[in-house]
Structure formats: C-alpha cells, structure tokens
mmCIF file of C-alpha atoms in Angstrom:
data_model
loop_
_atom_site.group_PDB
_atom_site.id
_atom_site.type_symbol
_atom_site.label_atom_id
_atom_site.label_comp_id
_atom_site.label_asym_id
_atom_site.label_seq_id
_atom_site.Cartn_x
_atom_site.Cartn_y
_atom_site.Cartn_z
ATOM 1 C CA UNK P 1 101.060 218.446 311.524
ATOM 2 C CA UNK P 2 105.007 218.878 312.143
ATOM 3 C CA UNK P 3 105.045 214.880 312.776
ATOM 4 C CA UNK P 4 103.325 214.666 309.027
ATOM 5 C CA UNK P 5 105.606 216.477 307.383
ATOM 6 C CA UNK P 6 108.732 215.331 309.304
ATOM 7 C CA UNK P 7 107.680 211.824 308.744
ATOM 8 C CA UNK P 8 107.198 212.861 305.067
ATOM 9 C CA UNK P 9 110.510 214.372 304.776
ATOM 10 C CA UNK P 10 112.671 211.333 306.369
ATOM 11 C CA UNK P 11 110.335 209.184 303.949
ATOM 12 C CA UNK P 12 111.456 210.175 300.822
ATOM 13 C CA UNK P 13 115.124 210.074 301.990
ATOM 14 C CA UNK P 14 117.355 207.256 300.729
ATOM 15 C CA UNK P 15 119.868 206.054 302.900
ATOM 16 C CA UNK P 16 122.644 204.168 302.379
ATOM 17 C CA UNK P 17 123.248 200.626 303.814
ATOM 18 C CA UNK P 18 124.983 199.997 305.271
ATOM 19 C CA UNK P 19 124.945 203.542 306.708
ATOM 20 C CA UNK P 20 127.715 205.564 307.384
ATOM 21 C CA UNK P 21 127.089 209.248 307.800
ATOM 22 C CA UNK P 22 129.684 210.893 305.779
ATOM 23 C CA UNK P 23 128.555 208.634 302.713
ATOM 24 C CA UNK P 24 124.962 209.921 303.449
ATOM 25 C CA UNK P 25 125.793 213.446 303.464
ATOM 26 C CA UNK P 26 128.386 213.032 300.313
ATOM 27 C CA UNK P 27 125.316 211.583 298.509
ATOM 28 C CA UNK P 28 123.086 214.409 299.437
ATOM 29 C CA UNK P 29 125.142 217.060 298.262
ATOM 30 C CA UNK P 30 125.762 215.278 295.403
ATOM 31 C CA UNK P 31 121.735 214.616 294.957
ATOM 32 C CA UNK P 32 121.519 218.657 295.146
ATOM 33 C CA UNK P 33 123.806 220.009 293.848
ATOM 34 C CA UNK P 34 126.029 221.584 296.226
ATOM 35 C CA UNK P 35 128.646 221.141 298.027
ATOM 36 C CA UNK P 36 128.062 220.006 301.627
ATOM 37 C CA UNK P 37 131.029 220.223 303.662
ATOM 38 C CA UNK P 38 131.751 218.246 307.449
ATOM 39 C CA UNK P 39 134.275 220.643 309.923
ATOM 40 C CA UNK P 40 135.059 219.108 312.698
ATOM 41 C CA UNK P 41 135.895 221.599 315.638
ATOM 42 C CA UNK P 42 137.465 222.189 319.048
ATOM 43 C CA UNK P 43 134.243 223.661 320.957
ATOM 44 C CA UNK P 44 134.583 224.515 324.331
ATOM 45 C CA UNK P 45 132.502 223.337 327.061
ATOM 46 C CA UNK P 46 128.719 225.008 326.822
ATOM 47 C CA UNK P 47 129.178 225.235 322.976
ATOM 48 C CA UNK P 48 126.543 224.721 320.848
ATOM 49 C CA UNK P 49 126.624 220.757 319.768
ATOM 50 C CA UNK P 50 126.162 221.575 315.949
ATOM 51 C CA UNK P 51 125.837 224.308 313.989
ATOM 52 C CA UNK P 52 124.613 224.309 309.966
ATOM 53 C CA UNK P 53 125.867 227.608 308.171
ATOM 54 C CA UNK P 54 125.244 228.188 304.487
ATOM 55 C CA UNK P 55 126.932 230.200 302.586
ATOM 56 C CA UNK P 56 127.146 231.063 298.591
ATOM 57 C CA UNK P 57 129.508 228.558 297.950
ATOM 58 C CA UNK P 58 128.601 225.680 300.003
ATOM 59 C CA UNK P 59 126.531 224.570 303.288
ATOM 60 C CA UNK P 60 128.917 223.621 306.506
ATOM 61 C CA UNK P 61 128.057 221.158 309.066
ATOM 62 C CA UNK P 62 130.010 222.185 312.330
ATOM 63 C CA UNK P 63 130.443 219.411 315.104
ATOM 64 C CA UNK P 64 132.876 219.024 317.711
ATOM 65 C CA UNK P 65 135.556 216.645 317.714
ATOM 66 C CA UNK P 66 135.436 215.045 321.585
ATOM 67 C CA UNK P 67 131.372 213.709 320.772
ATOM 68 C CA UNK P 68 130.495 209.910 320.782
ATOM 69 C CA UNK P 69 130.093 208.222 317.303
ATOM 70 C CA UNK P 70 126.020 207.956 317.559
ATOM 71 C CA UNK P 71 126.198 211.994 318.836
ATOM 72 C CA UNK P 72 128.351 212.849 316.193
ATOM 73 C CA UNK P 73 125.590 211.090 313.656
ATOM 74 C CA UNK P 74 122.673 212.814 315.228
ATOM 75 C CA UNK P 75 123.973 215.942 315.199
ATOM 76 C CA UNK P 76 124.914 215.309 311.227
ATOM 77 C CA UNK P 77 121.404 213.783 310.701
ATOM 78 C CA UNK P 78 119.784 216.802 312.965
ATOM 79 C CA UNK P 79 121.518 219.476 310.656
ATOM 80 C CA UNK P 80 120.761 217.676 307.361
ATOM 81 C CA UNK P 81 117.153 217.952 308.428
ATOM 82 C CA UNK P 82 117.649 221.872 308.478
ATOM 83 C CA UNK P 83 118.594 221.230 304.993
ATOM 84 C CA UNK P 84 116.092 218.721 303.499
ATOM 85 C CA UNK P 85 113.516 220.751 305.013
ATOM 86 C CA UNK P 86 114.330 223.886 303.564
ATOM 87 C CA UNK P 87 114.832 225.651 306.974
ATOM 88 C CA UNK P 88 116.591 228.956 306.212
ATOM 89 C CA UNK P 89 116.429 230.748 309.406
ATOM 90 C CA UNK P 90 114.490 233.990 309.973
ATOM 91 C CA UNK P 91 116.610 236.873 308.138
ATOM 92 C CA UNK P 92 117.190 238.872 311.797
ATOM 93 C CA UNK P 93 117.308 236.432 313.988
ATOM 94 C CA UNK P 94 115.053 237.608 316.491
ATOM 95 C CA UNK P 95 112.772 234.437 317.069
ATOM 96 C CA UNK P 96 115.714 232.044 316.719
ATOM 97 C CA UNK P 97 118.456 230.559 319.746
ATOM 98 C CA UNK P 98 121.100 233.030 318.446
ATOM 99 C CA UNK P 99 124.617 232.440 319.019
ATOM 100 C CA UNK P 100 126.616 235.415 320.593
ATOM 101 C CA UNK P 101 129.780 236.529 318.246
ATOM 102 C CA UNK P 102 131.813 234.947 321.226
ATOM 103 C CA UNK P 103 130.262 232.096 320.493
ATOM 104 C CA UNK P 104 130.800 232.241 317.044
ATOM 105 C CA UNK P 105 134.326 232.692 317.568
ATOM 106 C CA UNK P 106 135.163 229.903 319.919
ATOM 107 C CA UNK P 107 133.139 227.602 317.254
ATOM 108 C CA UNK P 108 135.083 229.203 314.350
ATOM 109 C CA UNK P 109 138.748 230.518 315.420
ATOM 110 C CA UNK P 110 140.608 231.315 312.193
ATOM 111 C CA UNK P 111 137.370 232.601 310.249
ATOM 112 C CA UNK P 112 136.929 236.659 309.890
ATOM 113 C CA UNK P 113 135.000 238.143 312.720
ATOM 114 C CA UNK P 114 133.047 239.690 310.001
ATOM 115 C CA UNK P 115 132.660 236.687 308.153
ATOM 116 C CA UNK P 116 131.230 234.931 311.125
ATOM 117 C CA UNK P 117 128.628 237.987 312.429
ATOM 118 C CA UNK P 118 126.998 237.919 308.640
ATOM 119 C CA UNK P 119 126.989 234.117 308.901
ATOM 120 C CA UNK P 120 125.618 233.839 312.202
ATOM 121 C CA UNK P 121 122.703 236.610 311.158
ATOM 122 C CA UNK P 122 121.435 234.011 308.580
ATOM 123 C CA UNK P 123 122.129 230.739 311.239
ATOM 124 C CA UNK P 124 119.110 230.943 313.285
ATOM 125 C CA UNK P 125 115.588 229.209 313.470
ATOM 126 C CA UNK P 126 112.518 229.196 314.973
ATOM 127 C CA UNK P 127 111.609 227.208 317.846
ATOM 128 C CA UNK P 128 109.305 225.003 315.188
ATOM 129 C CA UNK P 129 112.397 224.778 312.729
ATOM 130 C CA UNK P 130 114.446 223.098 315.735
ATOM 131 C CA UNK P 131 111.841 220.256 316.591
ATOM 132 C CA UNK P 132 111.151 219.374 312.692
ATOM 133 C CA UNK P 133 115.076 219.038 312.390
ATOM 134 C CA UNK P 134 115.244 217.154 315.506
ATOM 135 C CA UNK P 135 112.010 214.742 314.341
ATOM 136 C CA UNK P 136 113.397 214.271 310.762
ATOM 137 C CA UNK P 137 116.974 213.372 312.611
ATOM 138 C CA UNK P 138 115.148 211.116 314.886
ATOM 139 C CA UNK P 139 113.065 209.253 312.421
ATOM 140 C CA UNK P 140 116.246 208.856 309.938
ATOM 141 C CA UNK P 141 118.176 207.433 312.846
ATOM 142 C CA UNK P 142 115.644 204.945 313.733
ATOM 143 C CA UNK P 143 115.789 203.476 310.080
ATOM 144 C CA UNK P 144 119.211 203.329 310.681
ATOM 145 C CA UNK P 145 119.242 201.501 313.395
ATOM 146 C CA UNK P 146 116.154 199.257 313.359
ATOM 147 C CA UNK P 147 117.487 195.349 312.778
ATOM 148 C CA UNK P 148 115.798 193.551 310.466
ATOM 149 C CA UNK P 149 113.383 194.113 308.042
ATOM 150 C CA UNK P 150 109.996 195.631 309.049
ATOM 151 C CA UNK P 151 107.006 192.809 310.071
ATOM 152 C CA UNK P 152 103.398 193.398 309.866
ATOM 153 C CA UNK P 153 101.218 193.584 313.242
ATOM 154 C CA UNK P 154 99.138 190.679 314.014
ATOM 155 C CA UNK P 155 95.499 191.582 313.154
ATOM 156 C CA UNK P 156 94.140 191.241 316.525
ATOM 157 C CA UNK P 157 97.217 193.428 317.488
ATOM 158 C CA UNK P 158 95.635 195.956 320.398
ATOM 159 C CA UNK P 159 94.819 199.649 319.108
ATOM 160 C CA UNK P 160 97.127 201.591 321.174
ATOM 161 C CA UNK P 161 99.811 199.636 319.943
ATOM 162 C CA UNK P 162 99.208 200.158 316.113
ATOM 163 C CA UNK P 163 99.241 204.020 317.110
ATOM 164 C CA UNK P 164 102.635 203.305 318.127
ATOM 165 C CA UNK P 165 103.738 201.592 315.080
ATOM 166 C CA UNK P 166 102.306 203.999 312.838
ATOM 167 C CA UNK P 167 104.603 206.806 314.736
ATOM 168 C CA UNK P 168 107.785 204.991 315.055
ATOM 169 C CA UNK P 169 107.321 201.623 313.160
ATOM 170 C CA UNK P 170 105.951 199.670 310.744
ATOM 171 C CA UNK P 171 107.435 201.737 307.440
ATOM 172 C CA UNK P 172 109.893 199.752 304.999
ATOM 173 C CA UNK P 173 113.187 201.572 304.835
ATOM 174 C CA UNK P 174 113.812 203.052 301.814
ATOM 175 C CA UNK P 175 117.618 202.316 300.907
ATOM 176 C CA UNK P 176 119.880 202.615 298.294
ATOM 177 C CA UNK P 177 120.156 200.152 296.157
#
C-alpha cells in the first residue's frame, strides 16, 4: 500500500527538464501557494542530513552545505515528499525521530531557542511518514535520472522481470513542457 500511494504521489509530479532542484522546488511553491524556502547550513558531524520545518509564513528545507550534489538533491527531493504528501508530523512528537534542542541549535544557530523548541514540536514523523518521503524521493530521482525515453518490454519478456519494471520502470516521465 505505501508503494501505491508513493508511486501515485511522484506520478502526478511534473518535473522540470532538464532538472535542476532549486527550479523544481521554486515551481512547487509556486504551484501551492507558498513560499518554499532552501537554507543551506553548517551542521556538525552526526547532524541530521535534512530537516523540513513549516511554519505560518513559509516551509524551510534545511541541508548542509559540505553534501555531494546528488545528496544535496535527495535530501531536497526526500523533504519535498514530506510536503507533497501532506506529512505534518504527529502534534507531540512522541512516535517521531525527534531532534534534541541541542540539535536544533547546532542546525539553527542565530534562530530563538524558543523559536526552534515550538518548531521542532511540530518537525517530527512517524516511522511510516519517513519511508513514504524516502519512496516518493526515490521514485522522483529515478525519473530524473533515467536516460532516454521509456521502451516497452518484449512480450515474451520473463514474469519476474515485468514485476520489476512495474516497480521501478516502465512509466513515461511526466515533464514540463
């Protein structure tokens, strides 16, 4: 069922070719609404690699500066799935991977300690939130990447290997135009 509805999510996305990731997340916010703002930050070692936080003004996509280029993209793509699936994190935090308020701080240095404790309290998600925003990052990243334009299976083609196309190949990529 998660597979369904991530594959269903990263389905109906448009992306843009070719793809850069800032243009993709420009175009999203734009597409909702809202602003969608990229902060790149000094995170020290054992730091979590991203962090979405959404606040009345605008959503923030936290990711630190020394990451590769194709990290750096799946860690935007992985927190944009938080968002195009409607993840809000549980409203305590209790079955979420919390981040400490140290933590919080080392991510975010010059924002209010208060400021980052009632951010943090919304910043969590479930176990089952994580793996649909890691599927839906996965699956965009794979249309991304994937040269060429899709080709049909031979008909004889063996079964096994039509259950692997219908997981990870086989779709046309829906781009801008």
């Amino acid at each position: 069922m998660l597979w369904k509805r991530a594959r269903e999510v990263a389905d109906a996305v448009t992306l843009p070719e070719p793809f850069d990731a800032e243009t993709f997340v420009a175009s999203l916010a734009a597409e909702r609404g809202r602003p969608i703002e990229l902060m790149p930050v000094s995170a020290p070692e054992g730091a979590p690699c991203g962090l979405l936080m959404s606040t009345e003004r605008a959503d923030y996509i936290l990711y630190p500066t020394t990451t590769t280029a194709l990290h750096r993209q799946h860690i935007l793509l992985h927190e944009v799935g938080h968002l195009l699936c409607g993840h809000t994190g549980p409203a305590g935090g209790a079955d979420g991977v919390a981040l400490d308020a140290a933590a919080g701080r080392q991510l975010m240095p010059s924002l209010s300690p208060e400021l980052v404790r009632r951010v943090l309290g919304r910043t969590t998600y479930t176990e089952v939130e994580e793996r649909e925003a890691e599927l839906v990052a996965s699956l965009l990243a794979q249309r991304v990447v994937r040269p060429g334009e899709p080709r049909e299976l031979a008909p004889d083609a063996p079964d096994g290997l039509r259950r692997f196309d219908s997981l990870f190949g086989g779709r046309s990529r829906r781009r801008a135009p």
